[in-house]
């Protein structure tokens, strides 16, 4: 896997899709504590995508709590 902008955007979208599907933030398929750079890269940007989707959902409904599918 190349660690480039295309992969970064794909991981962001993967995280956003996971939020839309109701997956919790700890459902990330990548290991941020791995010695493997690809796993760390995947975890960082998947989580950023999930958090961006979560934040956008909260901004749309500020009075109601946004459920992360729990």
Short mmCIF file of C-alpha atoms in Angstrom, two decimals:
data_model
loop_
_atom_site.label_atom_id
_atom_site.label_comp_id
_atom_site.label_asym_id
_atom_site.label_seq_id
_atom_site.Cartn_x
_atom_site.Cartn_y
_atom_site.Cartn_z
CA UNK A 1 0.00 0.00 0.00
CA UNK A 2 1.25 3.43 -0.85
CA UNK A 3 0.82 6.09 1.79
CA UNK A 4 -0.34 8.88 -0.47
CA UNK A 5 -3.17 11.40 -0.86
CA UNK A 6 -5.43 8.93 -2.69
CA UNK A 7 -5.11 6.40 0.12
CA UNK A 8 -5.63 9.16 2.70
CA UNK A 9 -8.90 10.21 1.05
CA UNK A 10 -10.05 6.61 0.74
CA UNK A 11 -9.45 6.05 4.45
CA UNK A 12 -11.30 9.24 5.38
CA UNK A 13 -14.27 8.11 3.31
CA UNK A 14 -14.07 4.63 4.83
CA UNK A 15 -14.32 6.15 8.30
CA UNK A 16 -17.22 8.38 7.26
CA UNK A 17 -19.03 5.39 5.80
CA UNK A 18 -18.47 3.44 9.00
CA UNK A 19 -20.09 6.23 11.01
CA UNK A 20 -23.02 6.32 8.59
CA UNK A 21 -23.40 2.56 9.03
CA UNK A 22 -23.58 3.02 12.80
CA UNK A 23 -20.18 1.61 13.68
CA UNK A 24 -18.66 2.91 16.94
CA UNK A 25 -15.32 4.72 16.82
CA UNK A 26 -13.51 1.72 18.29
CA UNK A 27 -14.55 -0.43 15.31
CA UNK A 28 -11.55 0.77 13.31
CA UNK A 29 -10.11 -2.15 11.33
CA UNK A 30 -6.58 -0.74 11.62
CA UNK A 31 -4.22 -1.00 14.59
CA UNK A 32 -2.78 2.33 15.68
CA UNK A 33 -0.31 0.59 18.02
CA UNK A 34 1.11 -1.72 15.37
CA UNK A 35 4.75 -1.44 14.36
CA UNK A 36 3.50 -1.51 10.76
CA UNK A 37 3.40 1.98 9.28
CA UNK A 38 0.47 1.09 7.03
CA UNK A 39 -1.64 0.07 10.04
CA UNK A 40 -0.81 3.32 11.84
CA UNK A 41 -1.62 5.36 8.74
CA UNK A 42 -4.91 3.51 8.29
CA UNK A 43 -5.94 4.01 11.91
CA UNK A 44 -5.10 7.71 11.91
CA UNK A 45 -7.09 8.62 8.81
CA UNK A 46 -9.96 6.17 9.33
CA UNK A 47 -10.51 7.74 12.75
CA UNK A 48 -10.27 11.25 11.32
CA UNK A 49 -12.98 10.37 8.78
CA UNK A 50 -15.19 8.85 11.48
CA UNK A 51 -14.73 11.90 13.71
CA UNK A 52 -15.46 14.32 10.83
CA UNK A 53 -18.74 12.52 10.10
CA UNK A 54 -19.63 12.48 13.80
CA UNK A 55 -18.89 16.20 14.15
CA UNK A 56 -20.93 17.04 11.04
CA UNK A 57 -23.87 15.02 12.37
CA UNK A 58 -23.68 16.84 15.72
CA UNK A 59 -23.59 20.20 13.94
CA UNK A 60 -26.79 19.35 12.07
CA UNK A 61 -28.63 18.37 15.24
CA UNK A 62 -27.09 20.46 18.04
CA UNK A 63 -29.92 19.91 20.53
CA UNK A 64 -30.19 16.15 20.14
CA UNK A 65 -27.43 13.74 20.99
CA UNK A 66 -26.01 11.98 17.99
CA UNK A 67 -25.93 8.23 18.37
CA UNK A 68 -22.86 6.50 17.05
CA UNK A 69 -24.79 3.26 16.58
CA UNK A 70 -24.29 1.97 20.09
#
